[in-house]
Coordinates of C-alpha atoms and ligand atoms in Angstrom, one line a residue:
X1 CA 14.1 -28.6 -7.0
X2 CA 17.7 -27.6 -7.9
X3 CA 20.3 -29.0 -6.0
X4 CA 22.2 -26.7 -3.4
X5 CA 25.5 -25.6 -4.5
X6 CA 29.2 -26.2 -3.2
X7 CA 31.3 -23.4 -4.5
X8 CA 35.1 -23.7 -4.8
X9 CA 37.3 -20.6 -5.7
X10 CA 40.9 -21.0 -6.7
X11 CA 43.1 -19.2 -9.1
X12 CA 45.5 -22.3 -9.7
X13 CA 43.7 -24.1 -12.3
X14 CA 45.1 -27.6 -11.3
X15 CA 44.1 -27.1 -7.8
X16 CA 40.6 -25.8 -8.7
X17 CA 40.1 -28.9 -11.0
X18 CA 41.3 -31.3 -8.4
X19 CA 39.0 -29.9 -5.6
X20 CA 36.1 -29.8 -7.9
X21 CA 36.6 -33.4 -8.9
X22 CA 36.9 -34.6 -5.2
X23 CA 33.8 -32.7 -4.2
X24 CA 31.8 -34.2 -7.2
X25 CA 33.0 -37.7 -6.4
X26 CA 31.5 -37.6 -2.9
X27 CA 28.6 -35.0 -3.0
X28 CA 27.8 -34.8 -6.8
X29 CA 24.5 -36.5 -6.5
X30 CA 23.0 -34.3 -3.9
X31 CA 24.9 -31.0 -4.6
X32 CA 25.9 -29.0 -7.6
X33 CA 29.6 -28.3 -7.6
X34 CA 30.4 -25.0 -9.1
X35 CA 34.1 -23.7 -9.4
X36 CA 35.2 -20.3 -10.1
X37 CA 38.9 -18.9 -11.0
X38 CA 38.8 -15.8 -9.1
X39 CA 36.9 -13.8 -6.3
X40 CA 35.1 -11.5 -8.7
X41 CA 34.0 -14.4 -11.0
X42 CA 32.7 -16.3 -7.9
X43 CA 30.7 -13.2 -6.8
X44 CA 29.3 -13.2 -10.5
X45 CA 28.3 -16.7 -9.9
X46 CA 26.8 -16.0 -6.5
X47 CA 24.7 -13.0 -7.8
X48 CA 23.3 -15.2 -10.5
X49 CA 22.4 -17.9 -8.0
X50 CA 20.8 -15.4 -5.7
X51 CA 18.5 -14.2 -8.6
X52 CA 17.5 -17.6 -9.7
X53 CA 16.6 -18.3 -6.1
X54 CA 19.3 -21.0 -5.6
X55 CA 20.7 -22.2 -2.5
X56 CA 24.4 -22.2 -1.5
X57 CA 25.4 -24.8 1.3
X58 CA 29.2 -24.1 1.6
X59 CA 32.0 -22.1 -0.1
X60 CA 35.6 -23.3 -0.2
X61 CA 37.9 -20.2 -1.0
X62 CA 41.6 -20.2 -1.6
X63 CA 43.3 -17.7 0.9
X64 CA 45.9 -16.5 -1.5
X65 CA 44.3 -15.1 -4.6
X66 CA 45.8 -12.2 -6.8
X67 CA 42.7 -10.2 -7.8
X68 CA 40.9 -10.6 -4.5
X69 CA 41.9 -12.4 -1.4
X70 CA 39.9 -15.3 -0.1
X71 CA 39.1 -13.3 3.0
X72 CA 37.9 -10.3 0.9
X73 CA 35.7 -12.6 -1.3
X74 CA 34.2 -14.4 1.6
X75 CA 33.2 -11.2 3.3
X76 CA 31.3 -10.2 0.2
X77 CA 30.0 -13.6 -0.4
X78 CA 28.4 -13.6 3.1
X79 CA 26.5 -10.5 2.1
X80 CA 24.7 -12.5 -0.7
X81 CA 24.4 -16.0 1.1
X82 CA 24.9 -15.4 4.9
X83 CA 23.7 -19.0 5.6
X84 CA 26.3 -20.6 3.4
X85 CA 29.1 -22.4 5.4
X86 CA 32.6 -21.2 4.7
X87 CA 36.2 -22.7 4.6
X88 CA 39.5 -21.2 3.5
X89 CA 42.0 -23.3 1.6
X90 CA 45.5 -22.3 2.8
X91 CA 49.2 -23.3 2.2
X92 CA 51.0 -24.4 5.4
X93 CA 53.1 -21.2 5.3
X94 CA 49.8 -19.0 5.5
X95 CA 48.3 -20.7 8.3
X96 CA 48.7 -18.1 10.9
X97 CA 47.1 -15.5 8.8
X98 CA 44.4 -17.6 7.9
X99 CA 43.7 -18.5 11.5
X100 CA 43.5 -14.8 12.1
X101 CA 41.0 -14.4 9.4
X102 CA 38.6 -16.9 10.9
X103 CA 37.9 -14.2 13.5
X104 CA 37.3 -11.4 10.8
X105 CA 35.1 -13.3 8.4
X106 CA 33.6 -15.9 10.8
X107 CA 35.1 -18.8 8.6
X108 CA 34.0 -22.2 9.9
X109 CA 37.1 -24.0 9.2
X110 CA 40.4 -23.9 7.3
X111 CA 41.7 -26.5 5.2
X112 CA 45.6 -27.2 4.6
X113 CA 46.5 -28.0 0.9
X114 CA 47.1 -30.5 -0.2
X115 CA 44.1 -32.3 1.2
X116 CA 45.2 -35.9 0.1
X117 CA 43.6 -38.4 0.9
X118 CA 40.4 -36.5 0.7
X119 CA 38.6 -39.1 3.0
X120 CA 40.8 -37.9 5.9
X121 CA 41.4 -34.3 5.3
X122 CA 38.6 -32.9 2.9
X123 CA 35.4 -34.9 3.4
X124 CA 35.2 -34.5 7.2
X125 CA 35.4 -30.9 7.1
X126 CA 33.0 -30.6 4.0
X127 CA 30.6 -33.0 5.9
X128 CA 30.5 -30.8 8.8
X129 CA 29.9 -27.8 6.7
X130 CA 26.9 -29.2 4.9
X131 CA 25.5 -30.6 8.1
X132 CA 25.6 -27.3 9.9
X133 CA 23.9 -25.7 6.7
X134 CA 21.3 -28.3 6.7
X135 CA 20.5 -27.8 10.1
X136 CA 19.9 -24.1 9.8
X137 CA 17.6 -24.8 6.8
X138 CA 17.2 -22.6 3.8
X139 CA 14.2 -23.0 1.5
X140 CA 14.6 -22.8 -2.3
X141 CA 12.7 -19.8 -3.9
X142 CA 11.6 -21.0 -7.3
X143 CA 8.7 -18.4 -7.8
X144 CA 8.9 -14.8 -9.1
X145 CA 10.4 -12.5 -6.6
X146 CA 9.3 -8.8 -6.1
X147 CA 11.4 -6.5 -4.2
X148 CA 9.6 -3.2 -3.3
X149 CA 8.7 -0.6 -0.9
X150 CA 5.6 -1.6 1.3
X151 CA 4.0 1.8 0.9
X152 CA 4.6 2.5 -2.7
X153 CA 1.8 2.6 -5.2
X154 CA 4.0 1.1 -8.2
X155 CA 5.1 -1.8 -5.9
X156 CA 1.4 -2.4 -4.7
X157 CA 0.4 -2.4 -8.5
X158 CA 2.9 -5.0 -9.4
X159 CA 1.8 -7.3 -6.6
X160 CA -1.6 -6.9 -7.4
X161 CA -1.1 -7.5 -11.1
X162 CA 0.8 -10.9 -10.3
X163 CA -1.7 -11.9 -7.7
X164 CA -4.7 -11.3 -10.1
X165 CA -3.1 -13.2 -12.8
X166 CA -2.4 -16.1 -10.2
X167 CA 1.2 -15.9 -10.8
X168 CA 2.9 -17.2 -7.5
X169 CA 5.4 -14.6 -6.2
X170 CA 7.6 -13.9 -3.2
X171 CA 7.6 -10.5 -1.9
X172 CA 10.7 -8.7 -0.2
X173 CA 10.7 -5.3 1.3
X174 CA 13.6 -3.2 -0.3
X175 CA 14.8 -2.7 3.2
X176 CA 14.8 -6.2 4.3
X177 CA 18.0 -8.0 4.5
X178 CA 17.1 -10.4 1.7
X179 CA 15.6 -7.6 -0.3
X180 CA 18.8 -5.7 -0.2
X181 CA 20.7 -8.8 -1.2
X182 CA 18.4 -9.2 -4.2
X183 CA 19.0 -5.5 -5.1
X184 CA 22.7 -6.1 -4.7
X185 CA 22.7 -9.2 -6.8
X186 CA 20.9 -7.3 -9.7
X187 CA 23.2 -4.4 -9.3
X188 CA 20.4 -2.0 -8.6
X189 CA 19.6 0.5 -6.1
X190 CA 16.3 1.2 -4.0
X191 CA 15.3 3.7 -6.7
X192 CA 15.0 0.8 -9.3
X193 CA 11.9 -0.8 -7.3
X194 CA 9.8 -2.6 -7.9
X195 CA 12.4 -5.2 -9.0
X196 CA 11.0 -8.2 -10.4
X197 CA 13.2 -11.3 -10.8
X198 CA 11.8 -14.2 -12.8
X199 CA 12.2 -17.7 -11.9
X200 CA 15.3 -18.1 -14.3
X201 CA 16.9 -15.2 -12.5
X202 CA 16.2 -12.4 -15.1
X203 CA 16.1 -9.0 -13.0
X204 CA 13.4 -6.5 -14.3
X205 CA 13.7 -2.9 -12.9
X206 CA 10.6 -1.1 -12.6
X207 CA 9.1 -3.1 -15.4
X208 CA 5.5 -2.3 -17.0
X209 CA 2.8 -5.1 -16.7
X210 CA 3.2 -6.2 -20.2
X211 CA 7.1 -6.8 -19.7
X212 CA 6.4 -8.8 -16.6
X213 CA 3.6 -10.7 -18.3
X214 CA 5.7 -11.7 -21.2
X215 CA 8.7 -12.7 -18.6
X216 CA 6.4 -14.9 -16.5
X217 CA 5.0 -16.8 -19.4
X218 CA 1.6 -15.2 -19.9
X219 CA 0.6 -14.8 -23.5
X220 CA 0.7 -11.1 -24.5
X221 CA 0.8 -11.4 -28.5
X222 CA -1.8 -12.8 -30.7
X223 CA -0.7 -15.9 -32.6
X224 CA -2.5 -14.8 -36.0
X225 CA -3.3 -11.5 -37.6
X226 CA -7.1 -12.3 -38.3
X227 CA -9.8 -13.9 -36.1
X228 CA -13.7 -14.7 -36.3
X229 CA -14.2 -13.3 -32.9
X230 CA -12.1 -10.6 -31.0
X231 CA -13.2 -10.2 -27.5
X232 CA -12.1 -7.1 -25.5
X233 CA -12.2 -7.7 -21.7
X234 CA -11.7 -10.7 -19.8
X235 CA -14.5 -10.6 -17.0
X236 CA -17.3 -13.0 -16.9
X237 CA -19.0 -11.8 -20.2
X238 CA -15.7 -11.9 -22.2
X239 CA -14.7 -15.4 -20.5
X240 CA -18.1 -16.7 -21.1
X241 CA -18.2 -15.5 -24.8
X242 CA -14.5 -17.1 -25.2
X243 CA -15.7 -20.6 -23.9
X244 CA -18.8 -20.5 -26.2
X245 CA -17.0 -19.0 -29.3
X246 CA -14.1 -21.3 -29.2
X247 CA -16.0 -24.4 -28.4
X248 CA -18.2 -23.8 -31.3
X249 CA -15.3 -23.6 -33.6
X250 CA -14.8 -19.7 -34.0
X251 CA -11.3 -18.5 -34.1
X252 CA -11.2 -16.5 -30.8
X253 CA -9.0 -14.3 -29.1
X254 CA -9.6 -12.5 -25.9
X255 CA -7.7 -9.4 -25.1
X256 CA -7.6 -8.2 -21.3
X257 CA -5.7 -5.1 -20.2
X258 CA -5.0 -6.4 -16.6
X259 CA -6.0 -9.8 -15.6
X260 CA -8.8 -12.1 -16.5
X261 CA -11.8 -12.3 -14.0
X262 CA -12.7 -8.6 -14.1
X263 CA -14.6 -7.3 -11.1
X264 CA -15.8 -11.0 -10.5
X265 CA -12.2 -12.0 -10.1
X266 CA -11.8 -9.5 -7.1
X267 CA -14.8 -10.8 -5.3
X268 CA -13.8 -12.8 -2.1
X269 CA -17.0 -14.9 -2.2
X270 CA -19.8 -15.0 -5.0
X271 CA -23.0 -16.4 -3.2
X272 CA -25.5 -16.2 -6.1
X273 CA -23.9 -17.9 -9.1
X274 CA -25.7 -20.8 -10.3
X275 CA -24.3 -24.2 -9.4
X276 CA -22.2 -23.0 -6.4
X277 CA -24.4 -23.5 -3.3
X278 CA -21.5 -22.9 -1.0
X279 CA -20.4 -19.8 -2.8
X280 CA -17.2 -19.6 -5.0
X281 CA -14.3 -17.0 -4.7
X282 CA -13.7 -14.9 -7.6
X283 CA -10.1 -16.4 -8.1
X284 CA -11.5 -19.8 -8.3
X285 CA -14.2 -19.1 -10.9
X286 CA -11.8 -17.1 -12.8
X287 CA -9.1 -19.9 -13.0
X288 CA -11.9 -22.5 -14.1
X289 CA -13.1 -20.2 -16.7
X290 CA -9.7 -19.5 -18.0
X291 CA -8.8 -23.1 -18.2
X292 CA -12.1 -23.9 -20.0
X293 CA -11.7 -21.2 -22.5
X294 CA -7.9 -22.4 -23.2
X295 CA -9.1 -26.0 -23.6
X296 CA -11.4 -25.0 -26.2
X297 CA -8.6 -23.2 -28.0
X298 CA -9.3 -19.6 -27.3
X299 CA -6.3 -17.4 -27.2
X300 CA -6.1 -15.2 -24.0
X301 CA -3.9 -12.3 -24.0
X302 CA -3.0 -10.5 -20.7
X303 CA -1.5 -6.9 -20.0
X304 CA -2.7 -5.6 -23.4
X305 CA -5.0 -2.4 -23.3
X306 CA -7.1 -1.7 -26.4
X307 CA -7.2 1.8 -27.2
X308 CA -8.9 1.9 -30.7
X309 CA -11.5 0.2 -32.9
X310 CA -11.8 0.8 -36.5
X311 CA -14.0 -0.6 -39.3
X312 CA -12.2 -1.5 -42.4
X313 CA -14.8 -2.8 -44.8
X314 CA -15.9 -6.3 -43.5
X315 CA -13.0 -6.5 -41.1
X316 CA -12.9 -4.9 -37.5
X317 CA -9.5 -4.0 -36.4
X318 CA -8.4 -3.1 -32.8
X319 CA -5.3 -1.1 -31.8
X320 CA -3.2 -1.7 -28.6
X321 CA -1.6 0.9 -26.6
X322 CA 1.7 0.0 -28.1
X323 CA 0.4 0.8 -31.6
X324 CA 0.3 -2.8 -32.9
X325 CA -3.2 -4.0 -34.5
X326 CA -5.1 -7.2 -34.8
X327 CA -8.4 -7.6 -36.8
X328 CA -11.4 -10.0 -36.9
X329 CA -14.8 -10.4 -38.6
X330 CA -16.4 -9.4 -35.4
X331 CA -15.7 -7.7 -32.1
X332 CA -17.4 -8.2 -28.7
X333 CA -17.0 -5.3 -26.3
X334 CA -17.0 -6.8 -22.7
X335 CA -15.1 -4.1 -20.9
X336 CA -17.1 -4.0 -18.0
X337 CA -16.9 -1.1 -15.5
X338 CA -14.0 0.5 -13.6
X339 CA -14.4 1.8 -10.1
X340 CA -15.4 5.4 -9.7
X341 CA -12.8 7.5 -8.0
X342 CA -13.5 8.9 -4.5
X343 CA -13.4 12.6 -4.8
X344 CA -11.6 13.9 -1.7
X345 CA -8.4 15.8 -1.0
X346 CA -5.4 13.3 -0.5
X347 CA -7.3 10.3 -1.9
X348 CA -5.5 10.2 -5.2
X349 CA -2.0 10.8 -3.7
X350 CA -2.6 8.0 -1.2
X351 CA -4.0 5.3 -3.7
X352 CA -1.8 2.3 -3.4
X353 CA -0.4 3.5 0.0
X354 CA -3.3 2.7 2.2
X355 CA -6.1 3.7 -0.1
X356 CA -7.2 1.0 -2.5
X357 CA -10.0 0.5 -5.0
X358 CA -11.8 -2.9 -4.6
X359 CA -11.0 -5.4 -1.9
X360 CA -7.1 -5.6 -2.7
X361 CA -7.0 -9.3 -1.2
X362 CA -3.1 -8.8 -1.3
X363 CA -3.5 -6.3 1.6
X364 CA -5.3 -8.8 3.8
X365 CA -2.2 -9.8 6.0
X366 CA -1.2 -6.2 6.4
X367 CA -4.6 -5.5 8.0
X368 CA -4.1 -8.0 10.9
X369 CA -5.1 -6.6 14.1
X370 CA -5.9 -3.1 12.4
X371 CA -8.9 -0.8 12.0
X372 CA -10.0 -1.0 8.5
X373 CA -12.5 1.3 6.7
X374 CA -14.6 0.4 3.7
X375 CA -16.5 3.1 1.7
X376 CA -19.8 2.0 0.1
X377 CA -23.0 0.4 0.9
X378 CA -23.5 -1.9 -2.0
X379 CA -22.9 -5.6 -2.2
X380 CA -19.3 -5.5 -3.2
X381 CA -18.7 -3.3 0.0
X382 CA -20.5 -5.8 2.1
X383 CA -18.5 -8.8 0.7
X384 CA -15.4 -6.9 1.5
X385 CA -16.3 -6.1 5.1
X386 CA -17.1 -10.0 5.4
X387 CA -13.8 -10.7 3.9
X388 CA -11.7 -8.2 5.9
X389 CA -13.6 -9.1 9.2
X390 CA -11.5 -12.3 9.2
X391 CA -8.2 -10.3 9.3
X392 CA -8.6 -6.8 10.9
X393 CA -9.5 -6.1 14.5
X394 CA -12.5 -4.0 13.5
X395 CA -14.1 -3.1 10.2
X396 CA -16.1 0.0 9.6
X397 CA -18.4 0.5 6.6
X398 CA -18.9 4.1 5.8
X399 CA -22.2 4.5 4.0
X400 CA -23.3 7.8 2.6
X401 CA -27.0 6.6 2.5
X402 CA -29.3 6.3 5.7
X403 CA -29.5 2.5 5.5
X404 CA -27.7 -0.4 4.1
X405 CA -31.2 -1.9 3.0
X406 CA -31.3 0.5 0.2
X407 CA -28.3 -0.8 -1.5
X408 CA -27.4 -4.1 -0.1
X409 CA -28.8 -7.7 -0.5
X410 CA -30.6 -9.0 2.5
X411 CA -28.4 -12.2 2.9
X412 CA -25.3 -9.9 3.3
X413 CA -26.8 -7.5 5.8
X414 CA -27.7 -10.5 7.8
X415 CA -24.1 -11.8 7.4
X416 CA -22.7 -8.5 8.6
X417 CA -24.9 -8.1 11.4
X418 CA -23.7 -11.5 12.7
X419 CA -20.2 -10.4 12.8
X420 CA -19.0 -8.9 16.1
X421 CA -16.1 -6.7 14.5
X422 CA -18.1 -5.1 11.7
X423 CA -19.8 -1.8 12.2
X424 CA -22.0 0.3 9.7
X425 CA -21.9 4.0 10.0
X426 CA -24.5 5.4 7.8
X427 CA -25.0 8.9 6.7
X428 CA -21.3 9.5 6.5
X429 CA -19.0 10.9 3.8
X430 CA -15.3 10.6 3.6
X431 CA -13.9 14.2 3.2
X432 CA -10.4 13.7 3.2
X433 CA -7.4 11.2 3.5
X434 CA -4.2 12.1 5.4
X435 CA -0.8 10.8 5.5
X436 CA 2.9 11.4 4.6
X437 CA 4.3 8.1 3.2
X438 CA 1.0 6.2 3.7
X439 CA -2.4 6.6 4.9
X440 CA -2.5 7.5 8.4
X441 CA -6.0 9.1 9.0
X442 CA -9.2 9.9 7.3
X443 CA -11.7 12.7 7.9
X444 CA -15.4 12.0 7.7
X445 CA -18.5 14.2 8.0
X446 CA -21.8 12.7 9.4
X447 CA -25.1 13.7 8.3
X448 CA -25.7 16.3 11.1
X449 CA -22.6 18.1 9.7
X450 CA -20.2 16.7 12.7
X451 CA -16.6 16.3 11.4
X452 CA -14.1 13.6 12.8
X453 CA -10.6 12.7 12.1
X454 CA -10.1 8.8 12.5
X455 CA -6.8 7.0 12.6
X456 CA -6.7 4.7 9.6
X457 CA -4.2 2.6 7.8
X458 CA -6.4 1.0 5.5
X459 CA -9.4 2.7 3.3
X460 CA -10.9 0.3 0.6
X461 CA -13.4 2.3 -1.6
X462 CA -16.6 0.6 -3.3
X463 CA -18.4 3.6 -4.5
X464 CA -20.0 2.5 -7.9
X465 CA -18.3 2.3 -11.3
X466 CA -18.3 3.8 -14.6
X467 CA -17.7 2.1 -18.2
X468 CA -14.2 2.5 -19.6
X469 CA -15.3 3.5 -23.0
X470 CA -13.8 6.6 -23.7
X471 CA -11.5 5.3 -26.2
X472 CA -14.2 3.8 -28.6
X473 CA -14.8 5.5 -31.9
X474 CA -17.8 7.9 -32.1
X475 CA -19.7 5.4 -34.4
X476 CA -20.2 3.0 -31.4
X477 CA -23.2 4.9 -29.7
X478 CA -23.1 5.2 -26.0
X479 CA -25.7 6.7 -23.6
X480 CA -24.7 9.8 -21.4
X481 CA -22.9 7.8 -18.9
X482 CA -20.8 5.9 -21.4
X483 CA -22.6 2.7 -21.5
X484 CA -22.8 1.1 -24.8
X485 CA -26.2 1.0 -26.5
X486 CA -27.5 -2.2 -28.2
X487 CA -30.4 -3.7 -30.1
X488 CA -33.7 -2.1 -30.0
X489 CA -32.3 0.8 -27.8
X490 CA -30.5 2.1 -31.0
X491 CA -33.9 2.5 -32.8
X492 CA -35.2 6.1 -32.7
X493 CA -38.8 6.3 -33.7
X494 CA -38.2 3.0 -35.8
X495 CA -35.2 4.6 -37.5
X496 CA -31.9 2.6 -37.5
X497 CA -28.8 4.5 -36.2
X498 CA -27.0 6.9 -38.6
X499 CA -24.4 5.0 -40.8
X500 CA -26.1 1.7 -40.3
X501 CA -25.9 -0.1 -43.8
X502 CA -27.6 -3.4 -43.3
X503 CA -31.2 -4.2 -44.4
X504 CA -32.1 -5.3 -40.9
X505 CA -32.4 -3.8 -37.5
X506 CA -29.2 -4.4 -35.2
X507 CA -29.4 -7.6 -33.2
X508 CA -30.3 -7.6 -29.5
X509 CA -26.5 -7.2 -28.4
X510 CA -25.3 -5.6 -31.5
X511 CA -24.0 -2.0 -31.3
X512 CA -24.5 0.8 -33.8
X513 CA -21.6 -0.7 -35.8
X514 CA -22.6 -3.9 -37.6
X515 CA -20.5 -6.9 -36.3
X516 CA -19.5 -5.2 -33.0
X517 CA -21.4 -6.6 -30.1
X518 CA -21.5 -5.7 -26.4
X519 CA -22.0 -7.9 -23.4
X520 CA -22.0 -7.5 -19.7
X521 CA -21.7 -4.6 -17.4
X522 CA -20.5 -2.2 -20.2
X523 CA -23.9 -2.6 -22.0
X524 CA -26.4 0.0 -21.4
X525 CA -29.5 -1.6 -19.5
X526 CA -27.7 -4.7 -18.6
X527 CA -28.2 -6.4 -15.1
X528 CA -24.9 -6.1 -13.3
X529 CA -24.2 -9.6 -12.1
X530 CA -21.9 -12.3 -13.1
X531 CA -24.6 -14.6 -14.2
X532 CA -26.2 -12.1 -16.5
X533 CA -22.6 -11.1 -17.9
X534 CA -21.8 -14.8 -18.6
X535 CA -25.1 -15.3 -20.3
X536 CA -24.7 -12.3 -22.5
X537 CA -21.4 -13.4 -23.3
X538 CA -22.8 -16.8 -24.5
X539 CA -25.8 -14.9 -26.2
X540 CA -23.4 -12.8 -28.2
X541 CA -21.8 -15.7 -29.7
X542 CA -25.0 -16.9 -31.1
X543 CA -25.4 -13.6 -32.7
X544 CA -21.9 -13.7 -34.0
X545 CA -22.8 -17.0 -35.9
X546 CA -26.1 -15.2 -37.3
X547 CA -23.8 -12.3 -38.5
X548 CA -21.2 -14.4 -39.9
X549 CA -24.0 -16.5 -42.0
X550 CA -25.5 -13.4 -43.2
X551 CA -22.5 -11.3 -44.4
Ligands
FAD601 C1 -16.0 -6.8 -5.3 C2 -17.2 -7.3 -6.2 C3 -18.0 -8.4 -5.9 C4 -19.0 -8.7 -6.6 N1 -19.9 -9.8 -6.1 C5 -21.0 -10.0 -7.0 C6 -21.6 -11.3 -6.7 O1 -21.4 -11.8 -5.6 N2 -22.7 -11.6 -7.5 C7 -23.0 -11.1 -8.8 O2 -23.7 -11.7 -9.4 N3 -22.1 -10.1 -9.1 C8 -21.1 -9.5 -8.3 N4 -20.3 -8.3 -8.6 C9 -20.6 -7.9 -10.0 C10 -20.0 -8.7 -11.2 O3 -18.7 -9.0 -10.7 C11 -20.0 -7.9 -12.4 O4 -21.4 -7.8 -12.8 C12 -19.3 -8.7 -13.6 O5 -18.0 -9.0 -13.2 C13 -19.4 -7.9 -14.8 O6 -18.6 -8.7 -15.8 P1 -18.2 -8.0 -17.2 O7 -17.6 -9.2 -17.8 O8 -19.1 -7.5 -18.0 O9 -17.2 -6.9 -16.7 P2 -15.9 -6.9 -15.8 O10 -16.1 -7.9 -14.7 O11 -15.9 -5.6 -15.3 O12 -14.7 -7.3 -16.7 C14 -14.2 -6.3 -17.8 C15 -12.8 -6.6 -18.0 O13 -12.5 -5.9 -19.2 C16 -11.3 -5.3 -19.0 N5 -11.0 -4.2 -19.8 C17 -11.6 -2.9 -19.8 N6 -11.3 -2.1 -20.6 C18 -10.4 -2.6 -21.3 C19 -9.5 -2.4 -22.6 N7 -9.7 -1.2 -23.1 N8 -8.7 -3.3 -23.2 C20 -8.6 -4.5 -22.6 N9 -9.3 -4.9 -21.5 C21 -10.3 -4.0 -21.0 C22 -11.1 -5.1 -17.5 O14 -9.6 -4.9 -17.1 C23 -11.7 -6.2 -16.9 O15 -11.0 -7.4 -16.5 C24 -19.4 -8.1 -7.9 C25 -18.5 -6.9 -8.2 C26 -17.4 -6.5 -7.4 C27 -16.6 -5.4 -7.9

């Protein structure tokens, strides 16, 4: 914890030194004494402290200063640190004016110069100031601070990014007093949000996720130019491959465009993963897997989007969105699937402003006491319903099919049935989302053609997924939905894929490009489960070894 600050401002260097000396002598162990030579300098110091999340216990300002009077300074200082206690230092001749100022800027005390002996004249006043400050209590904020608008998609995306990367942060509304103070300290207006302030006090106005990742200490650049194994995607398949690859001595780097964990990281409770009889949250599983991979020496890069894959002789090179590249002997495609968009008027415009893809756990507190709607009838929708039932007044599953049994596991249907505030509305499709600044209502149509508009503040969408493989070069063969074909599926009437140069068939998880493998949900025909993704990630590593031994 940083020590709270006692700030003194005086334009006379001798007085400034003397008061700082006296304050340090008595309070130096518990408080950091900061001195400034003018009001503007002191305001700069206060702005820096505000951004760093520091605390200011008391401010002692000279009354008569040339560039900015003590009264004017304290007035502005109060805007930044309203809880700091305040005293004016005055010469005898200024006493009347100083007393009058007490009413204007709510000064706690005025102190006459000189204050000798401090034991009698200075310390009793400062003791009273710090006691009053301590009694009011002011927490130190050491984590990342995010200032944004509650119903803004970029502000939501930033919170989601930090939460999914398990970076602790504190959220401030741009129109909350403390949010305004932070914007003011950073010299920014509301149009600069989201404003992200790092723990060392660096303000970032509307930054990209890659900028934030770098600023909060997540690795974003590869340490080497060349690896044995380059994994694209940090879901269970990619993390599984990183653990096995690195633990078996392969120089391994994993590249993730958002946050490790993938879809599994968004699951509120995974109940069917081996070894967790009481279930495990996606967050916990991800954190353990990430630490395990790092322990074995795998490099994990976050907020890096891979946009191209090229074959260069025996090397496989990938390009990032910013144009930089890294290469390896082998590549594992573990890019999973992304949510399928809900195609109804208004949905795209309100995404991040009441409409969310996935369970958006950061929204849970905002759902307290509200009606929540979840679109979808598969396990992911069911898990979300269980999760939000703990926060919302009422959760309604909007299911296109005529029954949940078609798409949801039996155990989840039973769990939902036992929850008094969860309802399933089958045979229903969402036909529109409405709202000005944020989602206010949705339109639905039932199987018999009845249309209805429902008041809704939160709509969570789980309607299936598609593989994000559009960026892959055409040599990597995919099926008509975009899933990557591997192994025996690549053989057509016993013939190897066009361009295949090796005197053997592709290995089980190998794509139509030798040395490029695919595992998990992105692979055509894979079982879409956490355990199978992890298993395929591990199996891909053994095939990588086989490939490296024979080429
Ligand atoms: C809410 C929810 C709950 C679920 N619950 C369960 C459950 O209880 N039990 C179960 O067995 N299964 C469950 N599943 C399914 C399971 O999570 C998936 O099968 C599993 O996560 C697939 O893992 P994966 O690694 O193949 O892909 P994903 O988990 O989809 O991970 C792929 C990763 O690749 C990244 N990526 C994509 N493209 C790029 C690119 N170009 N550059 C860099 N990175 C990229 C993505 O950002 C993502 O992080 C659930 C899924 C969801 C959505």
